[in-house]
PDB file of C-alpha atoms in Angstrom:
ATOM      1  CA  UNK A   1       0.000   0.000   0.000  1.00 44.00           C
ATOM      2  CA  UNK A   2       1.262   3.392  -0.738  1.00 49.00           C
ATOM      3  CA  UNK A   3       1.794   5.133   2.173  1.00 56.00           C
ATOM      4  CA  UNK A   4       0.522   8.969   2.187  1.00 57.00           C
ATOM      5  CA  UNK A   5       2.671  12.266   2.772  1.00 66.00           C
ATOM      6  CA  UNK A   6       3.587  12.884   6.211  1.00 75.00           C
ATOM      7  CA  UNK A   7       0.712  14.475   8.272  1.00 78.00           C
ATOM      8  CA  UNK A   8       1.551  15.520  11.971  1.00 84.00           C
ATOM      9  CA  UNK A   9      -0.623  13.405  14.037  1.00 85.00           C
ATOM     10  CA  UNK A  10      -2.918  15.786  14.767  1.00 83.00           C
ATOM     11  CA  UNK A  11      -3.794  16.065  11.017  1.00 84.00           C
ATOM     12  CA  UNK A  12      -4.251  12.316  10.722  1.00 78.00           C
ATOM     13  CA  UNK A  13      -6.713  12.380  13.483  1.00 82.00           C
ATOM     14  CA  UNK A  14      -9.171  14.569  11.668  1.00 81.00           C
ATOM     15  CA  UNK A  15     -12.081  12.947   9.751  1.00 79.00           C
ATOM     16  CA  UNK A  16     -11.343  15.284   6.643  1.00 81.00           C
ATOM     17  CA  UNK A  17      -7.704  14.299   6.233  1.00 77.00           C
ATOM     18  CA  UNK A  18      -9.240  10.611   6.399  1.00 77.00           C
ATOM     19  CA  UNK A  19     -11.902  11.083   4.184  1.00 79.00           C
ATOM     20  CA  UNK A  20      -9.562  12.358   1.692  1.00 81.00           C
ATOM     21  CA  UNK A  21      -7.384   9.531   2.007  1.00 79.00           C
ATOM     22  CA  UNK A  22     -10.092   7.117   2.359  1.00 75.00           C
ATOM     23  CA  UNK A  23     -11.565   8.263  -1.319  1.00 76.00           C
ATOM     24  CA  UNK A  24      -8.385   8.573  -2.712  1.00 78.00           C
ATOM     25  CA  UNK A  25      -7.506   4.877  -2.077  1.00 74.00           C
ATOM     26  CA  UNK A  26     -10.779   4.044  -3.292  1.00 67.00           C
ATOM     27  CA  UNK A  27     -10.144   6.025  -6.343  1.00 66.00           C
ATOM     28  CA  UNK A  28      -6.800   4.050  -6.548  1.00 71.00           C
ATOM     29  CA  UNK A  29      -8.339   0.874  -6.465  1.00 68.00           C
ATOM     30  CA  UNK A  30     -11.425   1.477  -9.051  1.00 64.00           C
ATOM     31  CA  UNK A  31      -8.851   2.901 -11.489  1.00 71.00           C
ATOM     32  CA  UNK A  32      -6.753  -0.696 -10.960  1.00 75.00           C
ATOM     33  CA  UNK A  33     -10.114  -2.774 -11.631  1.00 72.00           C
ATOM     34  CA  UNK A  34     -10.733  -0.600 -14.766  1.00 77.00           C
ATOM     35  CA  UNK A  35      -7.201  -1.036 -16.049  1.00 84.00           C
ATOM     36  CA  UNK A  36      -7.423  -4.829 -15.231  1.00 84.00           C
ATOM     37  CA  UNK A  37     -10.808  -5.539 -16.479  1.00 88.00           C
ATOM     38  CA  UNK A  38     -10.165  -3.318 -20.015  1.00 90.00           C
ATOM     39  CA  UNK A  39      -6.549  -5.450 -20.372  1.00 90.00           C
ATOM     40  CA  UNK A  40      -8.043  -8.704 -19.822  1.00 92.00           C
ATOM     41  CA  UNK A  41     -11.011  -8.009 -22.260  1.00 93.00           C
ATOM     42  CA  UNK A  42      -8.187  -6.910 -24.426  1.00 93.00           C
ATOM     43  CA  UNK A  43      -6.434  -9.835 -24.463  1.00 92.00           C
ATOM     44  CA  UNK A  44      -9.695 -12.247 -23.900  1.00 91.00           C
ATOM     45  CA  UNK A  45     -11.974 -10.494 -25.949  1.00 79.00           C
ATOM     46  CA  UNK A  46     -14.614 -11.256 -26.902  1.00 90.00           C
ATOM     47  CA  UNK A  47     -15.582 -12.630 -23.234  1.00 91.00           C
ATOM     48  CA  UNK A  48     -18.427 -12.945 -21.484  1.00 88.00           C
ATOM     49  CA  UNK A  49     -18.614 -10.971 -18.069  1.00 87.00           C
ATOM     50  CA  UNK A  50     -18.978 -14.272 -15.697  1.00 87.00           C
ATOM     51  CA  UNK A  51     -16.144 -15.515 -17.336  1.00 89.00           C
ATOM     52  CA  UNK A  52     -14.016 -11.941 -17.125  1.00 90.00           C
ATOM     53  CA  UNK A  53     -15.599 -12.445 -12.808  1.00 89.00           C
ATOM     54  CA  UNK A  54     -13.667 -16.193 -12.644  1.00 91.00           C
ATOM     55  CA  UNK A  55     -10.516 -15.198 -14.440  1.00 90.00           C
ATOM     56  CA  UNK A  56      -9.891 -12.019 -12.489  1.00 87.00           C
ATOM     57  CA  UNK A  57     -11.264 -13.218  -9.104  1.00 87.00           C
ATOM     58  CA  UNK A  58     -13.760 -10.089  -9.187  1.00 85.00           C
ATOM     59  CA  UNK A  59     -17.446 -10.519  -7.635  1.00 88.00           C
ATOM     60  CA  UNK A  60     -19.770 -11.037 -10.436  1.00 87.00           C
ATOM     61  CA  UNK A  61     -22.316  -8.077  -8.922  1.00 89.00           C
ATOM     62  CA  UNK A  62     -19.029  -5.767  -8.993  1.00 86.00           C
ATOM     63  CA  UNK A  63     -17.826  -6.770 -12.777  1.00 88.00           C
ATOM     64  CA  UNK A  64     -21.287  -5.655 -13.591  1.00 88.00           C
ATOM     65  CA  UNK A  65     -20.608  -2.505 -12.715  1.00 87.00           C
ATOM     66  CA  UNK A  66     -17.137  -2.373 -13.884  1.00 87.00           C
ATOM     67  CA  UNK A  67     -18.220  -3.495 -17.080  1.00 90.00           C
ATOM     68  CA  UNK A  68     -21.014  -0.402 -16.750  1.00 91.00           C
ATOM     69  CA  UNK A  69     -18.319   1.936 -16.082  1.00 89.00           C
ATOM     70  CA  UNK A  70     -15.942   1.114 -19.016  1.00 91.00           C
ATOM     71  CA  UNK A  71     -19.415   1.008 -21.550  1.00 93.00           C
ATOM     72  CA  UNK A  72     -20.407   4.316 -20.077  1.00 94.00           C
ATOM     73  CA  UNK A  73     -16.722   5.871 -21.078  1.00 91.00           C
ATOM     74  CA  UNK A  74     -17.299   3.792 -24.580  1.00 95.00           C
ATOM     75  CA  UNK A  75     -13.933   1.863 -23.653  1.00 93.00           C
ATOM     76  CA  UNK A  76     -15.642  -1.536 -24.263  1.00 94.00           C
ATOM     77  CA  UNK A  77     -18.868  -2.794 -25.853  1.00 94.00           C
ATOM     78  CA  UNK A  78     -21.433  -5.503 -25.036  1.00 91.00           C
ATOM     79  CA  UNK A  79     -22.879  -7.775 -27.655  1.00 88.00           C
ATOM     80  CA  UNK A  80     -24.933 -10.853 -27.724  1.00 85.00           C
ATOM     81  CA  UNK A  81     -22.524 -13.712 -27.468  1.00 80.00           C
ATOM     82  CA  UNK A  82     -23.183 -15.818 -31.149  1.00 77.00           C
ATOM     83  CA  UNK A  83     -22.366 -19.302 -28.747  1.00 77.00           C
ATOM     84  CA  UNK A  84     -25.003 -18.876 -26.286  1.00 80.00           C
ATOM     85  CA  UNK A  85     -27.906 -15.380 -27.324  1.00 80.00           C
ATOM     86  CA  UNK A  86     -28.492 -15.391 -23.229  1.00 82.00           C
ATOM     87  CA  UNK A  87     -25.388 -13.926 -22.798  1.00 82.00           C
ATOM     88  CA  UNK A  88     -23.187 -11.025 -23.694  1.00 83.00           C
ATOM     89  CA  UNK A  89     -20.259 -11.089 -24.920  1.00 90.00           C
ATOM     90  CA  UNK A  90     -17.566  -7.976 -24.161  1.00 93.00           C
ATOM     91  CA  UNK A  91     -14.705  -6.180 -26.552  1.00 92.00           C
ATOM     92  CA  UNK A  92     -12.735  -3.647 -26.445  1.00 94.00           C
ATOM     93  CA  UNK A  93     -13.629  -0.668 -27.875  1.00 95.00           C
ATOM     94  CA  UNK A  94     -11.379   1.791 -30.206  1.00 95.00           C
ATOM     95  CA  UNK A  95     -11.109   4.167 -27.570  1.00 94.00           C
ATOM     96  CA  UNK A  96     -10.709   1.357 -25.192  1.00 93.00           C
ATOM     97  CA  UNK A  97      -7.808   0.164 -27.220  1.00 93.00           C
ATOM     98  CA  UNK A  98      -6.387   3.833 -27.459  1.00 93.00           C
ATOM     99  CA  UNK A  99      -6.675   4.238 -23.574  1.00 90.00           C
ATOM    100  CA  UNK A 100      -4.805   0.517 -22.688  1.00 90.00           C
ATOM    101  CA  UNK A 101      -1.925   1.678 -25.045  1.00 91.00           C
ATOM    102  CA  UNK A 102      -1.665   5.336 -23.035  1.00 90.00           C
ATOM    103  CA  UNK A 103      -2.131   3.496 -19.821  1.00 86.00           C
ATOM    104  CA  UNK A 104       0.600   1.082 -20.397  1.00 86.00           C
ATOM    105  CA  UNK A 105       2.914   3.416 -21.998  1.00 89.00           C
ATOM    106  CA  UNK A 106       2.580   5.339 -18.981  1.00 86.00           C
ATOM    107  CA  UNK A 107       3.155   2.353 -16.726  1.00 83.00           C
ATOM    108  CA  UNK A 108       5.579   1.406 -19.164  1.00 87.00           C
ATOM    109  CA  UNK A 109       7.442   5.118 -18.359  1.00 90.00           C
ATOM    110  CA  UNK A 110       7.122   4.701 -14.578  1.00 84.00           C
ATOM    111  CA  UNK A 111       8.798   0.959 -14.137  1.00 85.00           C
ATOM    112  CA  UNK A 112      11.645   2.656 -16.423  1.00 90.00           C
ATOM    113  CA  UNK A 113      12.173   5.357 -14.040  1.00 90.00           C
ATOM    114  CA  UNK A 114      11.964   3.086 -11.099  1.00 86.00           C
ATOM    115  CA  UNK A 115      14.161   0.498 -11.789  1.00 90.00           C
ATOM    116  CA  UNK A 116      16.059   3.237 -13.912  1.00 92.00           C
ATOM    117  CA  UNK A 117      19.300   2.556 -11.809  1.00 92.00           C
ATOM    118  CA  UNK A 118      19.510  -1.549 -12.360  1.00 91.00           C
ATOM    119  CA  UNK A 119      21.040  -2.644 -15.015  1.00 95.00           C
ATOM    120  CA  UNK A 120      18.928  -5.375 -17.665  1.00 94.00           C
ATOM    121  CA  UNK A 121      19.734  -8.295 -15.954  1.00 96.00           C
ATOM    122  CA  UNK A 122      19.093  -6.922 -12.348  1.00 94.00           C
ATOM    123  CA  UNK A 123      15.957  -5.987 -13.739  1.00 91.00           C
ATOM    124  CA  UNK A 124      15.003  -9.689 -15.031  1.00 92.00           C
ATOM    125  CA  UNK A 125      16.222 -10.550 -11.644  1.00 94.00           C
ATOM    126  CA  UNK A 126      14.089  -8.491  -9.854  1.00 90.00           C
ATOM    127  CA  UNK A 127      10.917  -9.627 -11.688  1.00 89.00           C
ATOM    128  CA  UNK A 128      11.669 -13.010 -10.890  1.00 89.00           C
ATOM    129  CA  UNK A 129      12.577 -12.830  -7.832  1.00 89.00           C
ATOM    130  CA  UNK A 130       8.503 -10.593  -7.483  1.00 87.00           C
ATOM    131  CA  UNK A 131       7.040 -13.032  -9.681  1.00 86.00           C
ATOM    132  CA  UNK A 132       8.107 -16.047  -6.895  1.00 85.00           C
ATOM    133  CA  UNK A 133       6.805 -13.838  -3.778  1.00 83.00           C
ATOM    134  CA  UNK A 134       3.286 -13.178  -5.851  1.00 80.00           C
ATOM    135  CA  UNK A 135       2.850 -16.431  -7.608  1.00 79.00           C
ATOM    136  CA  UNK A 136       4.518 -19.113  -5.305  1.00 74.00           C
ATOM    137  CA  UNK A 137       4.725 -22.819  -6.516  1.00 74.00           C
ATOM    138  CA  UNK A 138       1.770 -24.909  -5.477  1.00 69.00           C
ATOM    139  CA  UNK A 139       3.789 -27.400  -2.651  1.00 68.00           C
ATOM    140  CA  UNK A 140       2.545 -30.922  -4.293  1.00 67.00           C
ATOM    141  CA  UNK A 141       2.295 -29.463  -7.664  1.00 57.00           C
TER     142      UNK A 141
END
């Protein structure tokens, strides 16, 4: 979690200091389910939403909305799935596809600058040596 600026404890102790912080790590956190929901209908697409909820572990009631918010900015667009006319299918839009290349260009940008000082390998390195802590191997597996 990124930690905020330093704030005297007095500050921290008011409610509008919190609030603040409170909606800007909720702001944080919708704009990371946007980003991840628009990449993996990116590289999934066409998908239906319940299967965009299983492969990014996100409640189904809470990809609908996701999936609302992303129409609504005409980043992606719902269509009847041809296997199965109950269901929707969702792709990525042409602005959708527009915003994903900003977004990771800018991400893209911000890993240079922070592993700026490493050289190519140490950055390989330190990737894998992430990857392990995120993804570790199953233990009978």
């Amino acid at each position: 979690m990124t930690e905020a600026p330093y704030a005297p404890s007095r500050i921290r102790a008011l409610p509008s200091w919190l609030l603040g912080r409170a909606a800007a790590r909720g702001h944080r956190l919708v704009a990371e389910a946007l980003a991840g929901v628009l990449s993996a209908v990116a590289e999934l697409g066409p998908v239906s939403q319940a299967d965009l909820s299983r492969t990014l572990g996100i409640d189904p009631k809470d990809m609908v909305a996701v999936v609302n918010d992303l129409q609504q900015r005409r980043l992606v667009a719902r269509t009847p799935d041809p296997a199965d006319r109950r269901k929707n299918a969702i792709t990525i839009s042409a602005e959708g596809a527009d915003c994903l290349r900003r977004t990771q260009r800018l991400g893209d940008e911000a890993n240079d600058e922070l592993t700026g000082p490493l050289s190519a390998a140490e950055r390989e390195q330190l990737v894998g040596l992430l990857r392990r802590i995120v993804e570790p191997e199953e233990p009978c597996g």
